[in-house]
Coordinates of C-alpha atoms in Angstrom, one line a residue:
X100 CA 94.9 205.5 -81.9
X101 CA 96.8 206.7 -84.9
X102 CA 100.3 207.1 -85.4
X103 CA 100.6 210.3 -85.2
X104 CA 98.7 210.4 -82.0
X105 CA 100.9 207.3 -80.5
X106 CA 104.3 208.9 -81.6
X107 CA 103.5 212.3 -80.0
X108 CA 102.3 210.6 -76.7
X109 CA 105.5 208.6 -76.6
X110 CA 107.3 211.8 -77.0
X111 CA 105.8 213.7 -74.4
X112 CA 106.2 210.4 -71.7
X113 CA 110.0 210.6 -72.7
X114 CA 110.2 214.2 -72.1
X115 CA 108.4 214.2 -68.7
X116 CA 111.2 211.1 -67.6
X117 CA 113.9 213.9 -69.4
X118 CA 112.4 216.6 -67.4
X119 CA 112.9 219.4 -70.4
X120 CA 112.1 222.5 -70.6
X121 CA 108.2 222.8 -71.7
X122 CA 109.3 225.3 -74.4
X123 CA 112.0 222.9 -75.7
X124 CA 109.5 220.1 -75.6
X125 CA 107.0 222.0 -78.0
X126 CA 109.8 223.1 -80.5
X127 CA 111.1 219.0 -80.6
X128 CA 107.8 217.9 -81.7
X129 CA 107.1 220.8 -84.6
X130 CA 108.2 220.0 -87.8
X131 CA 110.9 222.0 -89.5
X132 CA 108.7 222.1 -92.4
X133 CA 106.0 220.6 -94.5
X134 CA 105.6 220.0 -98.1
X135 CA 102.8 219.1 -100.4
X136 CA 102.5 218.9 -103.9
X137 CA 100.5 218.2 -106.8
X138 CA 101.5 215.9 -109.3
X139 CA 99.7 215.6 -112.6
X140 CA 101.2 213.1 -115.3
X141 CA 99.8 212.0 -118.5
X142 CA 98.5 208.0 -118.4
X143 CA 99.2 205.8 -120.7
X144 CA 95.9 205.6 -122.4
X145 CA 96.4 209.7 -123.0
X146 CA 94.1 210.9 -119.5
X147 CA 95.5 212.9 -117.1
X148 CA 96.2 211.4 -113.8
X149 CA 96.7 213.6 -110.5
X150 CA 97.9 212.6 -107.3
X151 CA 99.3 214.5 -103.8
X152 CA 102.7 214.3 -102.8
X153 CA 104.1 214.6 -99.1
X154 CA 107.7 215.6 -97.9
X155 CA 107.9 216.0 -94.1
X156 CA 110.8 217.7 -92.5
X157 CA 110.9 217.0 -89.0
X158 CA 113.9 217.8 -87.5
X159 CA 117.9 218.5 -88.5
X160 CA 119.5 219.5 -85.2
X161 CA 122.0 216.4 -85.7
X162 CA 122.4 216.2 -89.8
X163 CA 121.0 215.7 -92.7
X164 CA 116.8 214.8 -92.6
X165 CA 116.6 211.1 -93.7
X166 CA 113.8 209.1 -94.7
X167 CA 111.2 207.0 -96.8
X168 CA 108.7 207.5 -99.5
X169 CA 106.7 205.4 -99.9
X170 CA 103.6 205.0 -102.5
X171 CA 100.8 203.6 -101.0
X172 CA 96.6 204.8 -101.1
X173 CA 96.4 205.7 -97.7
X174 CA 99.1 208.2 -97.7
X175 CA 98.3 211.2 -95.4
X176 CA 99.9 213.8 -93.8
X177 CA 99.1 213.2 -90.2
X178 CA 101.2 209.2 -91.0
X179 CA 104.0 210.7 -93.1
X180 CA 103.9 213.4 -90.2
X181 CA 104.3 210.6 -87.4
X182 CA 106.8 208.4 -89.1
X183 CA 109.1 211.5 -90.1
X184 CA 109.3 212.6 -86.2
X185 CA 110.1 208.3 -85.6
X186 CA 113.1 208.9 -87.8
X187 CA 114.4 211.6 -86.0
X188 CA 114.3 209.5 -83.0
X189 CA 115.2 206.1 -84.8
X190 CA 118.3 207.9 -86.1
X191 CA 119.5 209.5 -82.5
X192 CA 118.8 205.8 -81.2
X193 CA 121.5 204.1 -83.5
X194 CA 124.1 207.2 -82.9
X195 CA 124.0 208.2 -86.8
X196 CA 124.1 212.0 -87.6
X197 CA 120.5 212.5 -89.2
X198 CA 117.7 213.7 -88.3
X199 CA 114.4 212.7 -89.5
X200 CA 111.6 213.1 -92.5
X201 CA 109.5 211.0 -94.4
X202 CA 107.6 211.1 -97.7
X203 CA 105.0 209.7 -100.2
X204 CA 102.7 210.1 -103.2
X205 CA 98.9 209.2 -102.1
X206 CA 99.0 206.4 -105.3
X207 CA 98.3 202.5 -105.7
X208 CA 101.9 201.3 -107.6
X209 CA 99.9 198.2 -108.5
X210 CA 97.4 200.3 -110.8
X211 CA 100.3 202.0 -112.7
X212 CA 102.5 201.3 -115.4
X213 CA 106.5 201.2 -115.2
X214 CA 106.6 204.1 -117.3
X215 CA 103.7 205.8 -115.3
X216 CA 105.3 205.3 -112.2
X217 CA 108.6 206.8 -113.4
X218 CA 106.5 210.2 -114.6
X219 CA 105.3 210.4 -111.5
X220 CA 108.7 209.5 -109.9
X221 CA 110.3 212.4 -111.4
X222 CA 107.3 215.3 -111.6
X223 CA 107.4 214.8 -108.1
X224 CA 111.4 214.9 -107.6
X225 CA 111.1 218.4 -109.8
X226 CA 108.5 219.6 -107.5
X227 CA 110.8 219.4 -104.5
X228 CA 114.3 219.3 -105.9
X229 CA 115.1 222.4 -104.0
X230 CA 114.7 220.8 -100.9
X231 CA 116.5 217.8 -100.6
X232 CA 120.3 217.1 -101.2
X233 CA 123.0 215.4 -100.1
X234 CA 123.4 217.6 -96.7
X235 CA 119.9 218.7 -96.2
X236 CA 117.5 216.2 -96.7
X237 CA 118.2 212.3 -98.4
X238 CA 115.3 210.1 -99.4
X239 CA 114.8 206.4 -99.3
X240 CA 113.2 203.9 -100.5
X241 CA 109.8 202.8 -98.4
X242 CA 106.4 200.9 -98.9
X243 CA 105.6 200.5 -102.4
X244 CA 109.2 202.2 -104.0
X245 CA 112.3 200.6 -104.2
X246 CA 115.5 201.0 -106.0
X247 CA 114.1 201.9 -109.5
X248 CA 112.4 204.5 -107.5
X249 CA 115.2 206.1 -106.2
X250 CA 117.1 205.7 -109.3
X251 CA 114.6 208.1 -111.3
X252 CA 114.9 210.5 -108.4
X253 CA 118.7 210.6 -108.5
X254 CA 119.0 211.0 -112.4
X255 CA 115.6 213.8 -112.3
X256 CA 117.8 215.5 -109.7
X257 CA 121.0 215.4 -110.7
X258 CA 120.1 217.4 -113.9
X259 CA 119.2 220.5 -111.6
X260 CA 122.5 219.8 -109.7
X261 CA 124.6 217.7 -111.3
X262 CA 125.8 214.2 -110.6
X263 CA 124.7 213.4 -107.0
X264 CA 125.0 209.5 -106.0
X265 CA 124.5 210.6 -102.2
X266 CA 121.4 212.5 -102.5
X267 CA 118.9 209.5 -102.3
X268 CA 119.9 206.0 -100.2
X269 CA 119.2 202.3 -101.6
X270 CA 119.9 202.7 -105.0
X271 CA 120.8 200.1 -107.1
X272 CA 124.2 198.7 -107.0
X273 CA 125.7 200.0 -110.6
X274 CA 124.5 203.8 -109.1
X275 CA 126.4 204.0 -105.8
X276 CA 124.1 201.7 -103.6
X277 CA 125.5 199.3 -101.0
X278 CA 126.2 195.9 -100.6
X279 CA 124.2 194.5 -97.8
X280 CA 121.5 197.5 -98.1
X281 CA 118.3 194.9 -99.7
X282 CA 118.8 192.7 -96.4
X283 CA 119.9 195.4 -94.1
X284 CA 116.3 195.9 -92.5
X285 CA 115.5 192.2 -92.0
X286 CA 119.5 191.4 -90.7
X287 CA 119.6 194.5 -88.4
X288 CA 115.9 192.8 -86.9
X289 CA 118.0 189.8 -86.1
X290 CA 121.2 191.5 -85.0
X291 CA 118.8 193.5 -82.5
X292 CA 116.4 190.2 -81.2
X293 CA 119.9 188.5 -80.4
X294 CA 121.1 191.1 -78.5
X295 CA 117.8 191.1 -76.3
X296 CA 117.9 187.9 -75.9
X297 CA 121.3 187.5 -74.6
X298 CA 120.2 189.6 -72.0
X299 CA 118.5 186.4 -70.6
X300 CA 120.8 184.4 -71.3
X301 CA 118.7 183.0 -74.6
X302 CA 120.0 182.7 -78.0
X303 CA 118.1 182.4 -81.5
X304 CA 118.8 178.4 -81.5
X305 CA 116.0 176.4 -80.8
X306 CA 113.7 178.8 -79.6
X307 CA 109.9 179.5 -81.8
X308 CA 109.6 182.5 -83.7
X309 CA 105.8 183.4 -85.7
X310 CA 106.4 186.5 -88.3
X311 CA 103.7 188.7 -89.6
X312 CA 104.7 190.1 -93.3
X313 CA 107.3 188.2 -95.8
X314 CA 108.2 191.2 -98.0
X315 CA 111.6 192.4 -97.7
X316 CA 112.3 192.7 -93.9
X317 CA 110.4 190.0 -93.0
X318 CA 111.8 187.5 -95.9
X319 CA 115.6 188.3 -94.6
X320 CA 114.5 187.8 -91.4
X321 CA 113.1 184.8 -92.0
X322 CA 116.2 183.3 -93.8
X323 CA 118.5 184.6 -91.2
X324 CA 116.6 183.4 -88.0
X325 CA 116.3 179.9 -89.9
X326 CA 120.0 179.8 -90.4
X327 CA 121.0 180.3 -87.0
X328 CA 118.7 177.8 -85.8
X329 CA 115.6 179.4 -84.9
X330 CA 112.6 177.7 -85.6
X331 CA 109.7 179.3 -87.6
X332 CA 106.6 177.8 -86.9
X333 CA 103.8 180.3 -88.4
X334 CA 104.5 182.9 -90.9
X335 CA 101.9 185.5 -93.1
X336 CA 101.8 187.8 -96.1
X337 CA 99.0 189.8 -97.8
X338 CA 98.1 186.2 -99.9
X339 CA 98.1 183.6 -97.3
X340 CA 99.3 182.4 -93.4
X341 CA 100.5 179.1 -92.9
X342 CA 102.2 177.2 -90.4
X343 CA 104.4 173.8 -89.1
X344 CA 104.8 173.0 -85.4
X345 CA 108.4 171.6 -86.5
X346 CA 109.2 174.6 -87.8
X347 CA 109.2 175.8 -91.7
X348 CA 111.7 175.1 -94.1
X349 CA 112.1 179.1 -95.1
X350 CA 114.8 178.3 -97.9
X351 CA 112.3 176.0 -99.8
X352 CA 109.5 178.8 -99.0
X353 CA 111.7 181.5 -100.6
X354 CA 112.1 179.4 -103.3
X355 CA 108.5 178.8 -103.6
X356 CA 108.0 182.5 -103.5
X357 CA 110.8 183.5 -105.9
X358 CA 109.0 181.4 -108.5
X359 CA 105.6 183.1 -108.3
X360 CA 103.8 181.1 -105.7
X361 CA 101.7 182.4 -103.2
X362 CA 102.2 181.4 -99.1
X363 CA 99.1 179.5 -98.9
X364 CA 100.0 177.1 -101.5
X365 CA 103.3 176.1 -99.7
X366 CA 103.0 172.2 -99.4
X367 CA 105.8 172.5 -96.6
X368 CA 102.5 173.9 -94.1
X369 CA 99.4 174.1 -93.4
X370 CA 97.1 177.0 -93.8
X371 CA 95.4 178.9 -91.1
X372 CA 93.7 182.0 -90.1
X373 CA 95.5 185.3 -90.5
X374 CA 94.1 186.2 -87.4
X375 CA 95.4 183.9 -85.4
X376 CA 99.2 184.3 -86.6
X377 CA 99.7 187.3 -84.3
X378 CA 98.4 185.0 -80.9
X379 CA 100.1 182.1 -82.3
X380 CA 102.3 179.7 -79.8
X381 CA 106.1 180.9 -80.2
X382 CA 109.1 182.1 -78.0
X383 CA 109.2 185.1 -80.5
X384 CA 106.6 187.2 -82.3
X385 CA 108.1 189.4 -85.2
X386 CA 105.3 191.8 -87.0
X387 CA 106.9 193.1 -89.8
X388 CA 103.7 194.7 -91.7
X389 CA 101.8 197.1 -91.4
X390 CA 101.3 199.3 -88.1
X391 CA 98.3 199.0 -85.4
X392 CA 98.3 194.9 -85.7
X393 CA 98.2 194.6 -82.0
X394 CA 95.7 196.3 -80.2
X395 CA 93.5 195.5 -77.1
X396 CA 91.3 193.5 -78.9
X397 CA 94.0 190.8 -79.5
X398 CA 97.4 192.2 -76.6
X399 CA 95.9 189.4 -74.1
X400 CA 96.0 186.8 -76.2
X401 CA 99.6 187.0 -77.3
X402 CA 101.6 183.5 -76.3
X403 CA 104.8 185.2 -77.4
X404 CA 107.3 186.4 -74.6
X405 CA 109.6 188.6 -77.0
X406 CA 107.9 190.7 -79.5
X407 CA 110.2 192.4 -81.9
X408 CA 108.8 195.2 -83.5
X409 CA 110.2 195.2 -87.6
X410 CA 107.3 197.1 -88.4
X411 CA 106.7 200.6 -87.5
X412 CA 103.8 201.5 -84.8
X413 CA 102.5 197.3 -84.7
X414 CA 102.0 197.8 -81.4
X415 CA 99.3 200.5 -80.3
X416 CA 99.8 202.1 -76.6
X417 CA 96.7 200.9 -74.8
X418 CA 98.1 197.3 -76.2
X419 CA 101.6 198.2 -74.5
X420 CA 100.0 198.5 -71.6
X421 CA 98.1 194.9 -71.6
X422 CA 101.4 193.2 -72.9
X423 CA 103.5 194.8 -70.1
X424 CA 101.6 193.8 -67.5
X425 CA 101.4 190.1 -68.9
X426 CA 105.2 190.4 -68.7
X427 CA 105.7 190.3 -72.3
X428 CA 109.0 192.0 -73.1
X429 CA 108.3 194.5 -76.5
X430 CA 111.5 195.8 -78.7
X431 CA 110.8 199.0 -79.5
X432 CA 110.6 199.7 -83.7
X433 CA 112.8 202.8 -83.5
X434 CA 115.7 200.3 -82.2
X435 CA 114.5 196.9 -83.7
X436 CA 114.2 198.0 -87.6
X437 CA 116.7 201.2 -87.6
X438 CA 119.2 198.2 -89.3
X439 CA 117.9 199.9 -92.5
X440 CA 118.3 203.5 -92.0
X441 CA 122.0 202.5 -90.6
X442 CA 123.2 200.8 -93.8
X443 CA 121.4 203.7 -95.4
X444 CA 124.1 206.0 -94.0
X445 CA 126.8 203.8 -94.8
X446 CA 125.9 204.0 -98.3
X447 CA 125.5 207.9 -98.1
X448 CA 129.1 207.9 -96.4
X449 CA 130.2 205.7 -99.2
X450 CA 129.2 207.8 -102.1
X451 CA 130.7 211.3 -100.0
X452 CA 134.1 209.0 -99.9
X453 CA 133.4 207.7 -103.5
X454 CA 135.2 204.4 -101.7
X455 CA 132.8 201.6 -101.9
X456 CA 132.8 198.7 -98.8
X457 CA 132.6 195.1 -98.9
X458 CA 129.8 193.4 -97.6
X459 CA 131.6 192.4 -95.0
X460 CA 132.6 195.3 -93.3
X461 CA 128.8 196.5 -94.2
X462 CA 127.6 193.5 -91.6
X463 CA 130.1 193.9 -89.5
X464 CA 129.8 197.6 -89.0
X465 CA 125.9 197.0 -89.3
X466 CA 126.2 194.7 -86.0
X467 CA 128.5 197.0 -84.0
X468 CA 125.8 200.3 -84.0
X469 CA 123.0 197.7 -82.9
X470 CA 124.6 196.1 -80.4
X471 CA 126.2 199.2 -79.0
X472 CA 122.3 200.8 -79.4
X473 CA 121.0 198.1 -77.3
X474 CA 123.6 198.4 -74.8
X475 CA 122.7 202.4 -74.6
X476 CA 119.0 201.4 -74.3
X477 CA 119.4 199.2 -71.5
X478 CA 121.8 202.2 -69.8
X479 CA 119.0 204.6 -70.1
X480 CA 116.1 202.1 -68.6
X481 CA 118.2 201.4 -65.9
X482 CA 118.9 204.8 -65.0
X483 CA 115.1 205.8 -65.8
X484 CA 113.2 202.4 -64.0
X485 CA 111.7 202.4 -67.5
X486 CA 110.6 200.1 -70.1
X487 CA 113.0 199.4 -73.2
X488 CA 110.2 201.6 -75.6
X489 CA 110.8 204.4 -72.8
X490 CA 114.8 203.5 -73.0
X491 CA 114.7 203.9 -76.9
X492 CA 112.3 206.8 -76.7
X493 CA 114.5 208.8 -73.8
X494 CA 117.8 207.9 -75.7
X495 CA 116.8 209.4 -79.0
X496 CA 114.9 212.6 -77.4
X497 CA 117.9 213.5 -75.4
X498 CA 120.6 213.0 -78.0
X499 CA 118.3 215.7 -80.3
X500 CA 117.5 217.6 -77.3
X501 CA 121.2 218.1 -76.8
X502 CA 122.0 218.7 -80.1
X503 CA 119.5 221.1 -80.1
X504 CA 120.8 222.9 -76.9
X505 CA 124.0 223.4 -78.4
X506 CA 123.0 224.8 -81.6
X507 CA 121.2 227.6 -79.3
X508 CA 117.5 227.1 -80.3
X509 CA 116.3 230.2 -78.6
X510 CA 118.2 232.7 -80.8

């Protein structure tokens, strides 16, 4: 099932537990608007390279639209489509005034130069200019960009507008980023696991966790969980999976990593089978790659009792289904990673104030919207009988539904 697919029936579940209005319903799940453009830049060798560009705008009954772009092959509308309408919920989830969109350039980052990537970067920031800003729509950094990326947009579109440091989110410190932003993602994914955990009566220390991905999120989360005693016992990337029933020394594997080696050639474990990472014996399973990773072919042979969802869509509906009924308790990803999108917003409220924050207050602040998310989630499934994906899912609809009532759609 794709994402798009999944998202939409998630939506519809939430709505029929809402009980809204079958007109409201179908006006939630259009998009405010589509965009896609064609962006042609000379190569470095002289050729002329051409590549589609995506900018979804789902929905901005609560604020600004807010989301990724991301550069990646497989980038398609019906995905970008899917993951902008997860923002909107992800950011009524957290309580932060956005609502959501998503973006991307159907390229391979790996194949392309710096100075290639940074044509492309800005041919595609002057091709919708006009339809971001600061209180309309703010981009972010994704799969495959990061803060170069949103540097180029910033400076591309601040010579249509002028200066604009709030106009894109996780931009590099000396432009008006924010401390704490590069591990927000990974600490809000440990913020959220220990306050589902506390619910019975478990903490981090001493139990097993297995993660899936060691890019950004999964990296931060690795070195967080290690340093408040949980134990990682399997952990996988795109070069390698490896593993240590006494649990993996993450600061020497970051170090490992930091100086160009790969996972599989970490001496502190032993290699195995991708495959068998997600199905792995732990307390705690945290995919943090890709989407679709667990499906029905593999749901009933999950060991994991907790699965924390850092990754958007891992988990596909006919596999929520097996997992539930094993009694396997799944975090939903539009609670578990919003710790990004959150420290996103502090940084846009940052640049509005032009009053930067210490990292400190960044965590700290970071910590209060997930626990008091959680707490909200719980509320909802309680009142509802429902799981905590329906919790998240019925929290975020309602908050946009509201919004969206009060505005006065129908006019």
């Amino acid at each position: 099932m794709n994402s798009l697919v999944a998202t939409s029936r998630n939506f519809r579940q939430a709505a029929r537990i809402l009980g809204l209005d079958s007109k409201l319903e179908k006006s939630l799940l259009i998009p405010f608007r589509e965009i896609k453009v064609e962006c042609s830049i000379p190569r470095d060798d002289g050729s002329l390279a051409s590549f589609v560009g995506f900018r979804v705008q789902h929905d901005n009954a609560r604020g600004p639209m807010k989301g990724g772009i991301r550069y990646h092959p497989e980038v398609e509308l019906d995905e970008v489509n899917a993951l902008a309408q997860l923002m909107t919920w992800k950011t009524a989830v957290v309580d932060i005034p956005y609502g959501g969109a998503k973006g991307g350039i159907g390229c391979s980052p790996r194949d392309l130069s710096k100075s290639e990537l940074e044509r492309l970067t800005r041919v595609f920031t002057q091709k919708i200019h006009d339809l971001i800003g600061t209180h309309t729509d703010v981009p972010a950094p994704d799969m495959g960009t990061n803060a170069q990326t949103m540097a180029w947009i910033l400076d591309e579109y601040s010579k249509f507008h002028g200066h604009s440091p709030a106009v894109v989110t996780g931009k590099p410190i000396d432009l008006g980023g924010s401390l704490g932003r590069e591990a927000a993602t990974g600490r809000g994914v440990v913020f959220a696991t220990d306050a589902l955990l506390g619910e019975y009566g478990k903490s981090i220390q001493g139990l097993t966790f297995a993660i899936q991905g060691f890019g950004n999120v999964g990296s931060w989360a690795a070195k967080l969980i290690h340093e408040s005693g949980g134990k990682i016992v399997a952990i996988g990337d795109v070069s390698g999976t490896i593993r240590n029933r006494n649990g993996l020394d993450i600061h020497q594997l970051l170090k490992h990593k930091a100086e160009g080696g790969l996972l599989k050639d970490f001496t502190g474990g032993d290699a195995m089978d991708p495959d068998e990472l997600l199905v792995h014996e732990c307390d705690v399973l945290i995919p943090c790659a890709l989407g679709g990773v667990l499906h029905r072919e593999n749901a009933a042979s999950v060991k994991a009792k907790y699965i924390i969802e850092a990754a958007n869509h891992p988990t596909d509906p006919e596999a929520d289904e097996i997992l539930s009924k094993k009694g396997v308790v799944v975090l939903p990803d539009i609670y578990a990673n919003a710790g990004g999108v959150t420290v996103s917003y502090f940084e846009w409220v940052q640049n509005i104030q032009g009053f930067m924050w210490h990292e400190e207050k960044v965590n700290l602040e970071l910590q209060r919207y997930m626990k008091t998310a959680f707490r909200n989630i719980k509320d909802m499934c309680i009142s509802h009988g429902c799981n905590l994906r329906m919790g998240a899912f019925t929290l975020g609809v309602s908050r946009v539904a509201r919004a969206t009532l009060l505005r006065g759609w129908e006019a």
